Amino acid sequence: MEKKIWVTYKNGVYDITDYVPKHPGGSKILLGAGGSIEPFWKMYAAHENPAMYALLEKFRIGNIVETSKPVDMKDPFRNDPVRHPALRPNSVKPFNAEPPGPLLVDNFITPNELFFVRNHLPVPKIDIKNYKLKLGTEGGRKEMSYSLKELKSKFPKHEVAVTIQCAGNRRIEMSEKKNVRGLSWQSTAISTAVWSGVRLSDLLKHAGIDIDKGDYSHIQFEGCDKDPEGSAYGASIPIALAQGRKNDIIIAYEMNGEEIPEDHGYPLRVIIPGVVGARQVKWLGRILVSKNESDSHWQQKDYKGFNPSVDWDTVDFSKSAAVQDLPVVSTICEPEPGTVLDEDSDEVVVKGYAFSGGGRGIIRVDVSADGGKTWRTAELLDGSDQNPYRAWAWTLWEAVVPLPENHRGKVELISKAVDSSYNVQPDSVEGIWNLRGLLNNAWHRVPVSVAK
Ligand SMILES: Nc1nc2c(c(=O)[nH]1)N[C@H]1C(S)=C(S)[C@@H](COP(=O)(O)O)O[C@H]1N2
Ligand SMILES: [Mo]
């Protein structure tokens, strides 16, 4: 039977099978197949015009009849927001999803709807009228509290473009080596946004807290999302880290010029540039300046590295340092694995991102189409103009790489990046494998084939 491709728009169902080859945006149209086309048209606004609606109308094959689904009042996830259909979930409750690579590298700043989502718990419903951010010191007598309105009106607004990456990004490749525990992230649990809000340093000053006096060692952040036992998501950063990038740590109330969407921490989240995603606490409820690290599960019993011989019988989380700054990484986003290139291609256009933690900018990305025997240097695109010692966002890149002469239909594409400290990516996961599958920054290898 011939495969049909259909989409919906409002209550209409449309068979677009014959239109697909004519679509000016190429195969990206297939991302919307089998569901509503509306969220995609919103993202690519050129579609929102009368001619486009008229064109679509020609393909109508039927209509949807609405039936209402009962809400399960016992489901702790019943208040979770609606997500963009392009996101590829690897768990639904809690919701965890990443965008398709080719859409991700389309933009230096990731559209909010496409930004990867990593939730450990249900999205908390925040009552904004009674919401206050608490700020204090451990053992200190007075805790300050700020409404969202106060934060917006009393303090100068600052913005910073920051890439957030989950420590588990590319875990799936580690699990191919040897079993690991965690969500099977592919290579796009990473996104970039312009975050704006109040500088942490302004807030601390207002509260009369001096982190330079040596009285405290950590800054703890607590979310409003809670597990069934009532403990909140939490994390902390060392004060020594906060001192170095004081003016760039932001208590954000906007993401790309809009209120922070529910999935990404409405109404407030802390943004700590250069640091692993796990510390960038969403739905921020409390900041505590302390002598100690956060005692949350996610600070103490997770997000730490171990050598490849440590297993679940021998692991001792108390002996390992919590991940903070990220290592250098690069990933090929286009073509996607398994892509079949045209039979007469003699070169391939490869696109991706590169990123390093601690503000280290990307100085070079190398790409190979012959399993690492020969390399081309990629052209660094958006992001390459950042201060190389305060580069808080990724660098996008592109390379045109000749295919090897006797490829026999199979080609392995590889990328590897160099950061401003001349850190490089390891060639394989072998030496960096760890039982939680964290921080896989090995050379990114993407198998594609050439049509015969
Ligand atoms: N309160 C809270 N903050 C959180 C989390 C969470 O589950 N709860 N997940 C963390 C992790 S592990 C990551 S990778 C990032 C993901 O941010 P995003 O969902 O906006 O992409 O949020 C971090 N902050
Ligand atoms: Mo994460």
Short mmCIF file of C-alpha atoms and ligand atoms in Angstrom, two decimals:
data_model
loop_
_atom_site.label_atom_id
_atom_site.label_comp_id
_atom_site.label_asym_id
_atom_site.label_seq_id
_atom_site.Cartn_x
_atom_site.Cartn_y
_atom_site.Cartn_z
CA MET A 1 0.00 0.00 0.00
CA GLU A 2 1.19 3.49 -0.79
CA LYS A 3 2.19 5.47 2.33
CA LYS A 4 0.04 8.56 2.89
CA ILE A 5 1.28 11.68 4.61
CA TRP A 6 -1.33 13.76 6.39
CA VAL A 7 -1.44 16.75 8.71
CA THR A 8 -4.18 18.55 10.60
CA TYR A 9 -4.95 22.26 10.79
CA LYS A 10 -7.71 23.49 13.13
CA ASN A 11 -10.41 20.83 12.60
CA GLY A 12 -9.30 19.84 9.09
CA VAL A 13 -7.35 16.76 8.02
CA TYR A 14 -5.18 17.16 4.90
CA ASP A 15 -3.46 14.61 2.69
CA ILE A 16 -0.19 16.31 1.66
CA THR A 17 1.49 13.26 0.10
CA ASP A 18 1.75 14.81 -3.36
CA TYR A 19 2.89 18.18 -2.02
CA VAL A 20 5.85 16.91 0.02
CA PRO A 21 8.36 16.78 -2.88
CA LYS A 22 7.39 20.35 -3.86
CA HIS A 23 7.79 21.86 -0.37
CA PRO A 24 10.35 24.71 -0.58
CA GLY A 25 11.63 23.86 2.91
CA GLY A 26 12.41 20.29 1.83
CA SER A 27 11.89 17.33 4.10
CA LYS A 28 11.39 19.51 7.20
CA ILE A 29 7.68 19.35 6.36
CA LEU A 30 7.74 15.72 7.53
CA LEU A 31 8.35 16.87 11.11
CA GLY A 32 4.69 17.91 11.18
CA ALA A 33 3.37 14.70 9.61
CA GLY A 34 0.65 12.88 11.49
CA GLY A 35 -0.34 15.84 13.66
CA SER A 36 -1.20 19.51 13.71
CA ILE A 37 0.77 21.76 11.36
CA GLU A 38 -0.09 24.89 13.40
CA PRO A 39 2.84 24.82 15.85
CA PHE A 40 5.25 24.55 12.90
CA TRP A 41 3.66 27.39 10.97
CA LYS A 42 3.96 29.57 14.08
CA MET A 43 7.68 28.88 14.14
CA TYR A 44 8.20 29.46 10.43
CA ALA A 45 5.97 32.52 10.20
CA ALA A 46 6.23 32.79 6.38
CA HIS A 47 3.46 30.17 6.31
CA GLU A 48 0.93 32.40 8.03
CA ASN A 49 -0.61 34.02 4.95
CA PRO A 50 -3.83 33.58 2.94
CA ALA A 51 -2.12 31.92 -0.05
CA MET A 52 -0.79 29.19 2.20
CA TYR A 53 -4.19 28.52 3.77
CA ALA A 54 -5.71 28.34 0.28
CA LEU A 55 -3.04 25.89 -0.85
CA LEU A 56 -3.63 23.68 2.16
CA GLU A 57 -7.41 23.72 1.61
CA LYS A 58 -6.88 21.88 -1.69
CA PHE A 59 -5.68 18.85 0.23
CA ARG A 60 -8.54 18.53 2.74
CA ILE A 61 -9.74 14.94 3.09
CA GLY A 62 -11.87 15.22 6.23
CA ASN A 63 -12.55 16.75 9.60
CA ILE A 64 -11.79 15.95 13.21
CA VAL A 65 -14.65 15.38 15.63
CA GLU A 66 -13.75 16.54 19.16
CA THR A 67 -14.32 14.16 22.05
CA SER A 68 -13.33 15.23 25.53
CA LYS A 69 -11.05 13.12 27.70
CA PRO A 70 -11.72 12.93 31.46
CA VAL A 71 -8.95 14.39 33.66
CA ASP A 72 -7.42 11.91 36.09
CA MET A 73 -7.37 13.88 39.35
CA LYS A 74 -4.84 11.49 40.85
CA ASP A 75 -2.30 12.05 38.09
CA PRO A 76 0.40 14.34 39.55
CA PHE A 77 1.29 15.38 35.98
CA ARG A 78 -2.23 16.52 35.04
CA ASN A 79 -1.23 20.21 35.14
CA ASP A 80 1.79 19.82 32.86
CA PRO A 81 1.72 22.23 29.89
CA VAL A 82 1.12 21.33 26.24
CA ARG A 83 4.39 20.75 24.36
CA HIS A 84 5.48 21.40 20.79
CA PRO A 85 5.05 18.29 18.62
CA ALA A 86 8.55 18.61 17.15
CA LEU A 87 10.11 17.76 20.54
CA ARG A 88 11.11 14.10 20.73
CA PRO A 89 10.19 12.77 24.17
CA ASN A 90 12.21 10.07 25.87
CA SER A 91 9.97 10.14 28.92
CA VAL A 92 6.52 11.68 29.23
CA LYS A 93 5.87 11.68 33.01
CA PRO A 94 8.05 13.48 33.97
CA PHE A 95 8.43 15.16 30.61
CA ASN A 96 11.86 14.95 28.98
CA ALA A 97 12.38 15.74 25.34
CA GLU A 98 14.87 17.06 22.80
CA PRO A 99 14.44 18.81 19.45
CA PRO A 100 15.44 17.30 16.07
CA GLY A 101 19.05 18.21 15.21
CA PRO A 102 18.32 19.96 11.88
CA LEU A 103 15.80 22.29 13.58
CA LEU A 104 18.16 22.97 16.48
CA VAL A 105 21.03 24.25 14.31
CA ASP A 106 18.67 26.43 12.28
CA ASN A 107 18.92 29.07 14.99
CA PHE A 108 21.65 30.43 17.25
CA ILE A 109 18.90 31.28 19.74
CA THR A 110 16.60 28.29 20.15
CA PRO A 111 12.90 29.18 19.87
CA ASN A 112 11.26 28.63 23.29
CA GLU A 113 8.95 25.90 21.98
CA LEU A 114 11.92 23.88 20.71
CA PHE A 115 14.17 24.27 23.77
CA PHE A 116 14.92 20.82 25.21
CA VAL A 117 13.04 19.96 28.41
CA ARG A 118 14.45 18.11 31.39
CA ASN A 119 12.00 17.73 34.29
CA HIS A 120 12.51 15.40 37.26
CA LEU A 121 9.06 16.00 38.71
CA PRO A 122 5.66 17.38 37.71
CA VAL A 123 5.67 21.04 36.62
CA PRO A 124 4.54 22.99 39.71
CA LYS A 125 1.50 25.29 39.44
CA ILE A 126 2.66 28.64 40.76
CA ASP A 127 0.16 31.04 42.31
CA ILE A 128 1.81 34.23 41.16
CA LYS A 129 -0.18 36.47 43.55
CA ASN A 130 1.34 34.77 46.57
CA TYR A 131 4.67 33.82 45.03
CA LYS A 132 7.82 35.18 46.72
CA LEU A 133 11.46 34.39 46.16
CA LYS A 134 13.19 33.83 49.52
CA LEU A 135 16.80 34.80 50.08
CA GLY A 136 18.86 34.27 53.20
CA THR A 137 21.97 32.86 54.84
CA GLU A 138 22.26 29.58 56.70
CA GLY A 139 21.64 30.29 60.36
CA GLY A 140 20.95 33.94 59.50
CA ARG A 141 18.03 35.47 61.35
CA LYS A 142 16.24 37.35 58.64
CA GLU A 143 15.17 35.86 55.33
CA MET A 144 14.31 38.41 52.63
CA SER A 145 11.46 37.77 50.24
CA TYR A 146 10.72 39.36 46.90
CA SER A 147 7.62 39.27 44.72
CA LEU A 148 8.06 39.01 40.98
CA LYS A 149 6.84 42.60 40.67
CA GLU A 150 9.50 43.85 43.10
CA LEU A 151 12.24 42.03 41.26
CA LYS A 152 11.14 43.59 37.99
CA SER A 153 10.75 47.12 39.35
CA LYS A 154 13.46 47.50 42.01
CA PHE A 155 16.46 46.11 40.15
CA PRO A 156 18.16 46.82 36.82
CA LYS A 157 17.38 44.26 34.13
CA HIS A 158 20.30 42.37 32.61
CA GLU A 159 20.39 39.87 29.81
CA VAL A 160 22.82 37.16 28.85
CA ALA A 161 22.80 34.55 26.05
CA VAL A 162 23.46 31.20 27.70
CA THR A 163 23.56 27.62 26.44
CA ILE A 164 22.16 25.01 28.80
CA GLN A 165 23.22 21.41 28.37
CA CYS A 166 22.07 18.39 30.33
CA ALA A 167 24.87 16.29 31.82
CA GLY A 168 23.15 13.29 30.24
CA ASN A 169 23.35 14.64 26.68
CA ARG A 170 24.59 11.83 24.37
CA ARG A 171 24.09 9.20 27.06
CA ILE A 172 22.72 6.79 24.44
CA GLU A 173 26.18 6.45 22.86
CA MET A 174 27.69 5.58 26.25
CA SER A 175 25.04 2.95 26.84
CA GLU A 176 25.97 1.29 23.55
CA LYS A 177 29.39 0.62 25.09
CA LYS A 178 28.05 -0.76 28.38
CA ASN A 179 24.73 -0.39 30.19
CA VAL A 180 24.22 2.91 32.08
CA ARG A 181 21.35 4.26 34.19
CA GLY A 182 19.43 7.29 32.99
CA LEU A 183 17.31 8.74 30.20
CA SER A 184 18.42 7.80 26.70
CA TRP A 185 19.31 11.27 25.47
CA GLN A 186 20.58 11.51 21.92
CA SER A 187 22.69 14.53 21.07
CA THR A 188 20.34 17.51 21.39
CA ALA A 189 19.71 17.81 25.15
CA ILE A 190 21.18 21.28 24.72
CA SER A 191 19.70 24.65 23.71
CA THR A 192 20.44 28.37 23.86
CA ALA A 193 18.32 31.33 24.99
CA VAL A 194 18.68 34.97 25.91
CA TRP A 195 17.80 35.09 29.58
CA SER A 196 16.97 38.32 31.34
CA GLY A 197 16.35 39.27 34.91
CA VAL A 198 18.13 40.42 38.04
CA ARG A 199 21.83 39.93 38.69
CA LEU A 200 22.42 37.64 41.65
CA SER A 201 25.06 40.13 42.82
CA ASP A 202 22.47 42.97 42.92
CA LEU A 203 20.10 40.81 44.93
CA LEU A 204 22.79 39.76 47.41
CA LYS A 205 23.84 43.38 47.87
CA HIS A 206 20.24 44.41 48.48
CA ALA A 207 19.91 41.69 51.13
CA GLY A 208 23.19 42.77 52.76
CA ILE A 209 24.89 39.45 52.03
CA ASP A 210 28.62 39.69 51.28
CA ILE A 211 29.93 36.48 49.68
CA ASP A 212 33.50 37.80 49.57
CA LYS A 213 34.02 37.84 53.33
CA GLY A 214 34.77 34.12 53.53
CA ASP A 215 31.88 33.29 55.87
CA TYR A 216 30.21 30.97 53.37
CA SER A 217 31.26 28.44 50.73
CA HIS A 218 28.17 27.55 48.65
CA ILE A 219 25.02 29.09 47.21
CA GLN A 220 22.05 26.76 47.28
CA PHE A 221 19.01 27.02 45.02
CA GLU A 222 15.69 25.33 45.72
CA GLY A 223 12.85 24.77 43.25
CA CYS A 224 9.10 24.74 43.90
CA ASP A 225 8.71 21.29 42.31
CA LYS A 226 8.43 18.60 44.94
CA ASP A 227 8.61 14.81 45.03
CA PRO A 228 5.80 12.81 46.70
CA GLU A 229 7.66 12.98 50.05
CA GLY A 230 7.65 16.76 49.81
CA SER A 231 11.32 17.40 49.10
CA ALA A 232 12.03 20.01 46.47
CA TYR A 233 14.46 19.83 43.56
CA GLY A 234 17.64 21.59 44.64
CA ALA A 235 21.27 22.21 43.70
CA SER A 236 24.18 24.43 44.66
CA ILE A 237 27.32 26.03 43.27
CA PRO A 238 30.55 26.83 45.11
CA ILE A 239 30.94 30.49 46.04
CA ALA A 240 34.39 30.45 44.42
CA LEU A 241 32.64 29.78 41.10
CA ALA A 242 30.00 32.44 41.70
CA GLN A 243 32.67 35.07 42.50
CA GLY A 244 34.33 34.67 39.12
CA ARG A 245 31.15 35.22 37.12
CA LYS A 246 29.18 37.32 39.57
CA ASN A 247 27.74 39.71 37.03
CA ASP A 248 26.64 36.97 34.66
CA ILE A 249 24.60 34.88 37.10
CA ILE A 250 21.01 35.96 36.58
CA ILE A 251 17.76 35.32 38.39
CA ALA A 252 15.84 35.21 35.14
CA TYR A 253 12.19 36.13 34.62
CA GLU A 254 12.34 36.21 30.82
CA MET A 255 13.44 33.72 28.18
CA ASN A 256 13.93 35.19 24.71
CA GLY A 257 11.93 38.28 25.62
CA GLU A 258 8.90 36.39 26.93
CA GLU A 259 7.81 35.23 30.35
CA ILE A 260 9.68 32.00 31.07
CA PRO A 261 7.45 29.15 29.79
CA GLU A 262 6.10 26.74 32.41
CA ASP A 263 8.43 23.92 31.39
CA HIS A 264 11.50 26.12 31.75
CA GLY A 265 10.84 27.52 35.22
CA TYR A 266 8.04 30.11 35.32
CA PRO A 267 8.23 32.55 36.99
CA LEU A 268 11.94 32.49 37.94
CA ARG A 269 14.98 30.37 37.28
CA VAL A 270 18.64 30.84 38.06
CA ILE A 271 21.02 31.00 35.10
CA ILE A 272 24.62 30.11 35.89
CA PRO A 273 26.57 30.46 32.63
CA GLY A 274 29.04 27.74 31.71
CA VAL A 275 27.68 25.30 34.27
CA VAL A 276 25.85 21.98 33.78
CA GLY A 277 22.03 22.14 33.36
CA ALA A 278 21.32 20.44 36.69
CA ARG A 279 22.40 23.54 38.67
CA GLN A 280 20.19 25.96 36.74
CA VAL A 281 17.27 25.52 39.07
CA LYS A 282 13.82 26.22 37.60
CA TRP A 283 10.69 27.43 39.49
CA LEU A 284 13.15 29.01 41.91
CA GLY A 285 11.68 29.37 45.43
CA ARG A 286 14.65 29.95 47.69
CA ILE A 287 18.31 30.98 47.59
CA LEU A 288 20.40 30.07 50.60
CA VAL A 289 23.99 31.22 51.11
CA SER A 290 25.63 28.53 53.20
CA LYS A 291 28.75 26.82 54.46
CA ASN A 292 27.47 23.61 52.86
CA GLU A 293 26.45 22.22 49.51
CA SER A 294 22.77 21.57 48.88
CA ASP A 295 21.84 18.28 50.56
CA SER A 296 19.40 17.42 47.77
CA HIS A 297 19.58 14.06 46.07
CA TRP A 298 20.59 15.76 42.82
CA GLN A 299 23.59 17.48 44.39
CA GLN A 300 24.74 14.54 46.54
CA LYS A 301 23.74 11.30 44.82
CA ASP A 302 23.67 12.19 41.16
CA TYR A 303 25.49 14.38 38.59
CA LYS A 304 28.94 13.19 39.61
CA GLY A 305 31.62 11.38 37.59
CA PHE A 306 33.49 8.11 38.26
CA ASN A 307 36.14 6.06 36.53
CA PRO A 308 34.97 3.39 34.07
CA SER A 309 35.61 0.52 36.51
CA VAL A 310 33.27 1.85 39.22
CA ASP A 311 29.96 -0.01 39.20
CA TRP A 312 26.76 0.16 41.29
CA ASP A 313 28.24 -2.19 43.92
CA THR A 314 31.34 -0.09 44.52
CA VAL A 315 30.16 3.46 43.83
CA ASP A 316 30.53 5.99 46.67
CA PHE A 317 28.89 9.27 45.72
CA SER A 318 30.35 11.08 48.74
CA LYS A 319 33.87 10.67 47.30
CA SER A 320 33.25 12.44 44.00
CA ALA A 321 32.91 16.16 43.24
CA ALA A 322 29.64 17.46 41.84
CA VAL A 323 29.76 18.38 38.14
CA GLN A 324 29.82 22.15 37.63
CA ASP A 325 31.59 23.55 34.51
CA LEU A 326 31.04 21.47 31.37
CA PRO A 327 33.77 19.91 29.19
CA VAL A 328 34.21 20.76 25.49
CA VAL A 329 31.84 19.06 23.07
CA SER A 330 30.70 19.23 19.47
CA THR A 331 27.93 17.39 17.73
CA ILE A 332 26.77 16.85 14.17
CA CYS A 333 23.11 17.86 13.87
CA GLU A 334 22.76 17.57 10.12
CA PRO A 335 22.71 15.13 8.41
CA GLU A 336 20.99 12.96 10.98
CA PRO A 337 22.22 9.37 11.51
CA GLY A 338 20.95 7.03 8.80
CA THR A 339 20.51 9.76 6.18
CA VAL A 340 20.83 8.50 2.62
CA LEU A 341 22.84 10.92 0.47
CA ASP A 342 22.21 11.30 -3.28
CA GLU A 343 24.00 8.73 -5.37
CA ASP A 344 26.06 11.30 -7.29
CA SER A 345 27.20 13.28 -4.20
CA ASP A 346 30.93 13.77 -3.95
CA GLU A 347 30.74 15.96 -0.86
CA VAL A 348 28.48 16.41 2.12
CA VAL A 349 27.42 19.55 4.01
CA VAL A 350 27.77 18.93 7.73
CA LYS A 351 26.29 21.24 10.39
CA GLY A 352 26.41 21.24 14.16
CA TYR A 353 27.09 23.02 17.41
CA ALA A 354 30.17 23.19 19.65
CA PHE A 355 30.22 24.29 23.27
CA SER A 356 32.50 24.34 26.28
CA GLY A 357 31.88 25.18 29.92
CA GLY A 358 33.40 27.88 32.11
CA GLY A 359 33.11 30.53 29.39
CA ARG A 360 35.76 28.88 27.19
CA GLY A 361 34.96 29.79 23.61
CA ILE A 362 35.30 27.44 20.64
CA ILE A 363 38.40 28.10 18.55
CA ARG A 364 38.17 25.24 16.04
CA VAL A 365 35.95 22.38 14.89
CA ASP A 366 37.33 19.54 12.76
CA VAL A 367 35.17 17.30 10.60
CA SER A 368 36.03 13.98 8.95
CA ALA A 369 34.13 11.84 6.45
CA ASP A 370 36.52 8.89 6.54
CA GLY A 371 36.39 7.74 10.13
CA GLY A 372 39.05 10.21 11.30
CA LYS A 373 41.85 9.60 8.76
CA THR A 374 41.59 13.06 7.22
CA TRP A 375 40.01 16.24 8.55
CA ARG A 376 38.54 19.50 7.30
CA THR A 377 38.28 22.55 9.52
CA ALA A 378 34.70 23.77 9.78
CA GLU A 379 33.62 27.37 9.34
CA LEU A 380 32.62 28.84 12.69
CA LEU A 381 29.34 30.73 12.39
CA ASP A 382 27.05 32.38 14.98
CA GLY A 383 28.64 32.49 18.42
CA SER A 384 32.21 32.68 17.12
CA ASP A 385 32.34 36.40 17.94
CA GLN A 386 31.91 35.86 21.70
CA ASN A 387 34.66 36.79 24.14
CA PRO A 388 36.67 33.51 24.15
CA TYR A 389 37.06 33.70 27.93
CA ARG A 390 33.45 34.58 28.64
CA ALA A 391 31.65 32.64 25.94
CA TRP A 392 28.44 31.53 27.63
CA ALA A 393 26.73 30.32 24.47
CA TRP A 394 27.58 27.69 21.89
CA THR A 395 29.15 28.25 18.47
CA LEU A 396 27.38 26.92 15.38
CA TRP A 397 29.52 25.56 12.55
CA GLU A 398 29.32 24.18 9.04
CA ALA A 399 31.74 22.21 6.87
CA VAL A 400 31.67 20.94 3.31
CA VAL A 401 33.53 17.64 3.37
CA PRO A 402 34.51 15.59 0.29
CA LEU A 403 33.37 11.96 0.46
CA PRO A 404 36.15 9.35 0.35
CA GLU A 405 36.59 7.82 -3.11
CA ASN A 406 35.87 4.18 -2.28
CA HIS A 407 33.21 4.67 0.38
CA ARG A 408 31.23 1.62 -0.79
CA GLY A 409 27.98 3.28 0.14
CA LYS A 410 28.86 3.82 3.80
CA VAL A 411 30.33 6.96 5.33
CA GLU A 412 31.13 7.79 8.95
CA LEU A 413 31.03 11.51 9.67
CA ILE A 414 32.91 12.75 12.74
CA SER A 415 33.21 16.07 14.52
CA LYS A 416 35.54 17.24 17.29
CA ALA A 417 36.06 20.69 18.76
CA VAL A 418 38.84 22.63 20.46
CA ASP A 419 38.10 25.28 23.10
CA SER A 420 40.07 28.38 24.08
CA SER A 421 42.07 26.37 26.66
CA TYR A 422 43.01 23.96 23.84
CA ASN A 423 40.94 21.23 25.46
CA VAL A 424 39.93 18.60 22.90
CA GLN A 425 37.33 15.85 22.79
CA PRO A 426 38.43 12.26 23.49
CA ASP A 427 38.20 9.97 20.45
CA SER A 428 35.92 7.39 22.07
CA VAL A 429 33.72 6.80 25.13
CA GLU A 430 36.04 4.01 26.34
CA GLY A 431 38.03 6.07 28.85
CA ILE A 432 35.22 8.39 29.95
CA TRP A 433 32.44 5.81 30.37
CA ASN A 434 30.72 6.12 33.75
CA LEU A 435 27.80 4.29 35.31
CA ARG A 436 25.41 7.25 35.06
CA GLY A 437 26.36 7.96 31.46
CA LEU A 438 27.25 11.60 32.14
CA LEU A 439 29.29 14.11 30.16
CA ASN A 440 29.83 12.11 27.01
CA ASN A 441 31.99 14.46 24.95
CA ALA A 442 33.68 11.84 22.75
CA TRP A 443 34.11 12.55 19.02
CA HIS A 444 30.61 12.58 17.57
CA ARG A 445 30.24 9.84 14.96
CA VAL A 446 27.29 9.83 12.57
CA PRO A 447 26.80 6.98 10.11
CA VAL A 448 25.21 7.93 6.78
CA SER A 449 25.03 6.12 3.48
CA VAL A 450 25.23 6.97 -0.18
CA ALA A 451 22.42 5.72 -2.43
CA LYS A 452 23.53 3.14 -5.03
N1 LIG B 1 13.42 22.90 39.80
C1 LIG B 1 14.05 22.16 38.85
N2 LIG B 1 15.09 22.69 38.21
C2 LIG B 1 15.75 21.98 37.27
C3 LIG B 1 15.38 20.65 36.97
C4 LIG B 1 14.26 20.11 37.64
O1 LIG B 1 13.84 18.98 37.41
N3 LIG B 1 13.63 20.89 38.60
N4 LIG B 1 16.14 19.93 36.04
C5 LIG B 1 17.52 20.39 35.85
C6 LIG B 1 18.24 19.74 34.76
S1 LIG B 1 18.93 18.22 35.08
C7 LIG B 1 18.45 20.37 33.55
S2 LIG B 1 19.39 19.65 32.35
C8 LIG B 1 17.86 21.68 33.28
C9 LIG B 1 17.00 21.63 32.03
O2 LIG B 1 16.44 22.87 31.74
P1 LIG B 1 15.31 22.99 30.64
O3 LIG B 1 14.20 22.02 30.97
O4 LIG B 1 14.86 24.41 30.67
O5 LIG B 1 15.95 22.63 29.33
O6 LIG B 1 17.05 22.17 34.35
C10 LIG B 1 17.57 21.89 35.63
N5 LIG B 1 16.78 22.58 36.63
MO MO B 2 20.17 17.58 33.28
#
